[in-house]
Amino acid sequence: TQKVSILGLVFCLVLGMFVLRVFRGNFEKADSLSEIEIDVAASVQYAFEGGGELGYSKWVFKILEVVPSQHDYLYGQSYYRLLFVPIPRSLWPEKPLNSQRIVAQWIDPGVVSIQTSPVGIIGDLYVNFGPWGILGMFVFGLAFGRFDRGVELKHALFLAISFAMVFHLVRGAFT
């Protein structure tokens, strides 16, 4: 009974995540809550196919179509621009944009300038370093493999907190 309850809770949380993402997107466009209609089945399908929580391969394929044929690589901008985050844009108006905003413009040139399109860590490494960037995944794998094989408390603590970090890397990229 306890295992079934836990599995049910996990199922509800995951389903809620899918539905709330669609709700949030509709909420941004709607004038009132009464205008928002949520289709649970469509929300789950969107999560896997439409660029939702588990469907980021769609964005990776789109970025492969435009980089480097239409746009050059970012050459590490996603990573070195983190040094500039504390500098307000009012002091440095030409400060490099977040790479997810740049990618959104590349994939869909007509989108609102503040929209972001996360391509995940694989797409982010490719956008920055081309095919060589994919080797970055090898480095991440080696690091996590090392911690996974470790028997010290610090290894266990790192793995315990790494789920959120890995989830964010997969769905949103490094930045």
mmCIF file of N, CA, C and O in Angstrom, residues 108-154:
data_model
loop_
_atom_site.group_PDB
_atom_site.id
_atom_site.type_symbol
_atom_site.label_atom_id
_atom_site.label_comp_id
_atom_site.label_asym_id
_atom_site.label_seq_id
_atom_site.Cartn_x
_atom_site.Cartn_y
_atom_site.Cartn_z
ATOM 1 N N ASP A 108 13.350 30.953 -34.602
ATOM 2 C CA ASP A 108 12.102 31.585 -35.036
ATOM 3 C C ASP A 108 12.312 33.095 -35.047
ATOM 4 O O ASP A 108 12.025 33.773 -34.062
ATOM 5 N N PRO A 109 12.824 33.649 -36.158
ATOM 6 C CA PRO A 109 13.195 35.065 -36.201
ATOM 7 C C PRO A 109 12.085 36.042 -35.847
ATOM 8 O O PRO A 109 12.368 37.165 -35.464
ATOM 9 N N GLY A 110 10.843 35.655 -35.919
ATOM 10 C CA GLY A 110 9.756 36.584 -35.629
ATOM 11 C C GLY A 110 9.300 36.623 -34.180
ATOM 12 O O GLY A 110 8.378 37.359 -33.851
ATOM 13 N N VAL A 111 9.932 35.873 -33.289
ATOM 14 C CA VAL A 111 9.459 35.809 -31.909
ATOM 15 C C VAL A 111 9.762 37.094 -31.166
ATOM 16 O O VAL A 111 10.606 37.887 -31.569
ATOM 17 N N VAL A 112 9.077 37.265 -30.054
ATOM 18 C CA VAL A 112 9.309 38.400 -29.170
ATOM 19 C C VAL A 112 10.762 38.350 -28.705
ATOM 20 O O VAL A 112 11.284 37.278 -28.393
ATOM 21 N N SER A 113 11.409 39.496 -28.617
ATOM 22 C CA SER A 113 12.849 39.526 -28.331
ATOM 23 C C SER A 113 13.209 38.982 -26.955
ATOM 24 O O SER A 113 14.361 38.662 -26.717
ATOM 25 N N ILE A 114 12.249 38.872 -26.051
ATOM 26 C CA ILE A 114 12.569 38.357 -24.713
ATOM 27 C C ILE A 114 12.335 36.856 -24.591
ATOM 28 O O ILE A 114 12.632 36.261 -23.570
ATOM 29 N N GLN A 115 11.813 36.221 -25.641
ATOM 30 C CA GLN A 115 11.553 34.783 -25.582
ATOM 31 C C GLN A 115 12.861 34.016 -25.571
ATOM 32 O O GLN A 115 13.828 34.392 -26.218
ATOM 33 N N THR A 116 12.883 32.915 -24.819
ATOM 34 C CA THR A 116 14.043 32.039 -24.802
ATOM 35 C C THR A 116 13.645 30.666 -25.311
ATOM 36 O O THR A 116 12.503 30.250 -25.168
ATOM 37 N N SER A 117 14.595 29.985 -25.929
ATOM 38 C CA SER A 117 14.378 28.616 -26.394
ATOM 39 C C SER A 117 15.534 27.766 -25.895
ATOM 40 O O SER A 117 16.627 27.810 -26.456
ATOM 41 N N PRO A 118 15.314 27.018 -24.833
ATOM 42 C CA PRO A 118 16.385 26.183 -24.320
ATOM 43 C C PRO A 118 16.614 24.982 -25.218
ATOM 44 O O PRO A 118 15.682 24.308 -25.614
ATOM 45 N N VAL A 119 17.863 24.740 -25.546
ATOM 46 C CA VAL A 119 18.196 23.614 -26.410
ATOM 47 C C VAL A 119 18.876 22.504 -25.613
ATOM 48 O O VAL A 119 19.397 21.568 -26.198
ATOM 49 N N GLY A 120 18.860 22.605 -24.299
ATOM 50 C CA GLY A 120 19.485 21.595 -23.468
ATOM 51 C C GLY A 120 20.994 21.677 -23.543
ATOM 52 O O GLY A 120 21.565 22.428 -24.332
ATOM 53 N N ILE A 121 21.655 20.924 -22.709
ATOM 54 C CA ILE A 121 23.111 21.001 -22.647
ATOM 55 C C ILE A 121 23.752 20.508 -23.935
ATOM 56 O O ILE A 121 24.763 21.051 -24.380
ATOM 57 N N ILE A 122 23.161 19.528 -24.596
ATOM 58 C CA ILE A 122 23.740 19.034 -25.851
ATOM 59 C C ILE A 122 23.664 20.122 -26.921
ATOM 60 O O ILE A 122 24.649 20.415 -27.596
ATOM 61 N N GLY A 123 22.498 20.720 -27.080
ATOM 62 C CA GLY A 123 22.356 21.805 -28.053
ATOM 63 C C GLY A 123 23.213 23.004 -27.691
ATOM 64 O O GLY A 123 23.801 23.645 -28.558
ATOM 65 N N ASP A 124 23.317 23.316 -26.399
ATOM 66 C CA ASP A 124 24.113 24.446 -25.943
ATOM 67 C C ASP A 124 25.596 24.227 -26.242
ATOM 68 O O ASP A 124 26.283 25.124 -26.722
ATOM 69 N N LEU A 125 26.081 23.029 -25.972
ATOM 70 C CA LEU A 125 27.480 22.727 -26.281
ATOM 71 C C LEU A 125 27.730 22.793 -27.789
ATOM 72 O O LEU A 125 28.766 23.287 -28.233
ATOM 73 N N TYR A 126 26.772 22.327 -28.578
ATOM 74 C CA TYR A 126 26.918 22.385 -30.035
ATOM 75 C C TYR A 126 26.906 23.829 -30.526
ATOM 76 O O TYR A 126 27.737 24.221 -31.356
ATOM 77 N N VAL A 127 25.974 24.641 -30.037
ATOM 78 C CA VAL A 127 25.874 26.031 -30.462
ATOM 79 C C VAL A 127 27.157 26.787 -30.141
ATOM 80 O O VAL A 127 27.586 27.647 -30.904
ATOM 81 N N ASN A 128 27.787 26.457 -29.038
ATOM 82 C CA ASN A 128 28.998 27.161 -28.634
ATOM 83 C C ASN A 128 30.271 26.630 -29.277
ATOM 84 O O ASN A 128 31.155 27.404 -29.625
ATOM 85 N N PHE A 129 30.386 25.318 -29.416
ATOM 86 C CA PHE A 129 31.655 24.739 -29.826
ATOM 87 C C PHE A 129 31.557 23.794 -31.023
ATOM 88 O O PHE A 129 32.537 23.128 -31.361
ATOM 89 N N GLY A 130 30.390 23.705 -31.641
ATOM 90 C CA GLY A 130 30.231 22.833 -32.790
ATOM 91 C C GLY A 130 30.316 21.372 -32.398
ATOM 92 O O GLY A 130 30.055 21.011 -31.250
ATOM 93 N N PRO A 131 30.681 20.523 -33.334
ATOM 94 C CA PRO A 131 30.758 19.091 -33.022
ATOM 95 C C PRO A 131 31.709 18.781 -31.870
ATOM 96 O O PRO A 131 31.503 17.817 -31.141
ATOM 97 N N TRP A 132 32.729 19.611 -31.688
ATOM 98 C CA TRP A 132 33.655 19.389 -30.568
ATOM 99 C C TRP A 132 32.959 19.592 -29.222
ATOM 100 O O TRP A 132 33.371 19.025 -28.209
ATOM 101 N N GLY A 133 31.933 20.394 -29.200
ATOM 102 C CA GLY A 133 31.213 20.643 -27.959
ATOM 103 C C GLY A 133 30.549 19.404 -27.397
ATOM 104 O O GLY A 133 30.356 19.281 -26.184
ATOM 105 N N ILE A 134 30.222 18.486 -28.267
ATOM 106 C CA ILE A 134 29.579 17.255 -27.800
ATOM 107 C C ILE A 134 30.523 16.488 -26.874
ATOM 108 O O ILE A 134 30.086 15.752 -26.000
ATOM 109 N N LEU A 135 31.825 16.693 -27.048
ATOM 110 C CA LEU A 135 32.776 16.068 -26.125
ATOM 111 C C LEU A 135 32.580 16.558 -24.689
ATOM 112 O O LEU A 135 32.982 15.893 -23.741
ATOM 113 N N GLY A 136 31.954 17.735 -24.554
ATOM 114 C CA GLY A 136 31.637 18.232 -23.212
ATOM 115 C C GLY A 136 30.743 17.267 -22.452
ATOM 116 O O GLY A 136 30.845 17.149 -21.228
ATOM 117 N N MET A 137 29.874 16.580 -23.153
ATOM 118 C CA MET A 137 29.029 15.580 -22.495
ATOM 119 C C MET A 137 29.875 14.444 -21.938
ATOM 120 O O MET A 137 29.564 13.886 -20.894
ATOM 121 N N PHE A 138 30.952 14.129 -22.625
ATOM 122 C CA PHE A 138 31.881 13.111 -22.142
ATOM 123 C C PHE A 138 32.477 13.555 -20.801
ATOM 124 O O PHE A 138 32.576 12.758 -19.864
ATOM 125 N N VAL A 139 32.839 14.824 -20.691
ATOM 126 C CA VAL A 139 33.398 15.355 -19.446
ATOM 127 C C VAL A 139 32.366 15.276 -18.327
ATOM 128 O O VAL A 139 32.678 14.860 -17.207
ATOM 129 N N PHE A 140 31.122 15.683 -18.609
ATOM 130 C CA PHE A 140 30.064 15.576 -17.598
ATOM 131 C C PHE A 140 29.878 14.121 -17.169
ATOM 132 O O PHE A 140 29.732 13.825 -15.988
ATOM 133 N N GLY A 141 29.890 13.225 -18.138
ATOM 134 C CA GLY A 141 29.736 11.804 -17.820
ATOM 135 C C GLY A 141 30.856 11.278 -16.952
ATOM 136 O O GLY A 141 30.614 10.521 -15.995
ATOM 137 N N LEU A 142 32.086 11.675 -17.261
ATOM 138 C CA LEU A 142 33.221 11.253 -16.435
ATOM 139 C C LEU A 142 33.094 11.775 -15.007
ATOM 140 O O LEU A 142 33.343 11.054 -14.038
ATOM 141 N N ALA A 143 32.708 13.037 -14.876
ATOM 142 C CA ALA A 143 32.580 13.634 -13.538
ATOM 143 C C ALA A 143 31.493 12.926 -12.727
ATOM 144 O O ALA A 143 31.719 12.553 -11.563
ATOM 145 N N PHE A 144 30.329 12.727 -13.329
ATOM 146 C CA PHE A 144 29.252 12.069 -12.588
ATOM 147 C C PHE A 144 29.580 10.603 -12.329
ATOM 148 O O PHE A 144 29.230 10.067 -11.289
ATOM 149 N N GLY A 145 30.267 9.951 -13.263
ATOM 150 C CA GLY A 145 30.681 8.572 -13.044
ATOM 151 C C GLY A 145 31.647 8.454 -11.879
ATOM 152 O O GLY A 145 31.569 7.525 -11.067
ATOM 153 N N ARG A 146 32.554 9.419 -11.768
ATOM 154 C CA ARG A 146 33.513 9.418 -10.655
ATOM 155 C C ARG A 146 32.788 9.543 -9.320
ATOM 156 O O ARG A 146 33.084 8.823 -8.372
ATOM 157 N N PHE A 147 31.848 10.472 -9.258
ATOM 158 C CA PHE A 147 31.101 10.637 -8.005
ATOM 159 C C PHE A 147 30.214 9.434 -7.724
ATOM 160 O O PHE A 147 30.006 9.065 -6.576
ATOM 161 N N ASP A 148 29.684 8.827 -8.771
ATOM 162 C CA ASP A 148 28.820 7.668 -8.579
ATOM 163 C C ASP A 148 29.587 6.474 -8.024
ATOM 164 O O ASP A 148 29.053 5.682 -7.258
ATOM 165 N N ARG A 149 30.846 6.343 -8.399
ATOM 166 C CA ARG A 149 31.666 5.232 -7.907
ATOM 167 C C ARG A 149 32.273 5.506 -6.541
ATOM 168 O O ARG A 149 32.781 4.607 -5.889
ATOM 169 N N GLY A 150 32.271 6.767 -6.115
ATOM 170 C CA GLY A 150 32.874 7.123 -4.833
ATOM 171 C C GLY A 150 32.074 6.589 -3.662
ATOM 172 O O GLY A 150 30.865 6.397 -3.738
ATOM 173 N N VAL A 151 32.769 6.331 -2.558
ATOM 174 C CA VAL A 151 32.100 5.794 -1.372
ATOM 175 C C VAL A 151 32.135 6.772 -0.203
ATOM 176 O O VAL A 151 31.636 6.466 0.872
ATOM 177 N N GLU A 152 32.693 7.957 -0.408
ATOM 178 C CA GLU A 152 32.745 8.946 0.655
ATOM 179 C C GLU A 152 31.418 9.688 0.768
ATOM 180 O O GLU A 152 30.630 9.732 -0.176
ATOM 181 N N LEU A 153 31.198 10.293 1.906
ATOM 182 C CA LEU A 153 29.963 11.034 2.157
ATOM 183 C C LEU A 153 29.790 12.180 1.155
ATOM 184 O O LEU A 153 28.682 12.419 0.679
ATOM 185 N N LYS A 154 30.884 12.862 0.802
ATOM 186 C CA LYS A 154 30.766 13.989 -0.129
ATOM 187 C C LYS A 154 30.258 13.537 -1.501
ATOM 188 O O LYS A 154 29.533 14.254 -2.169
#
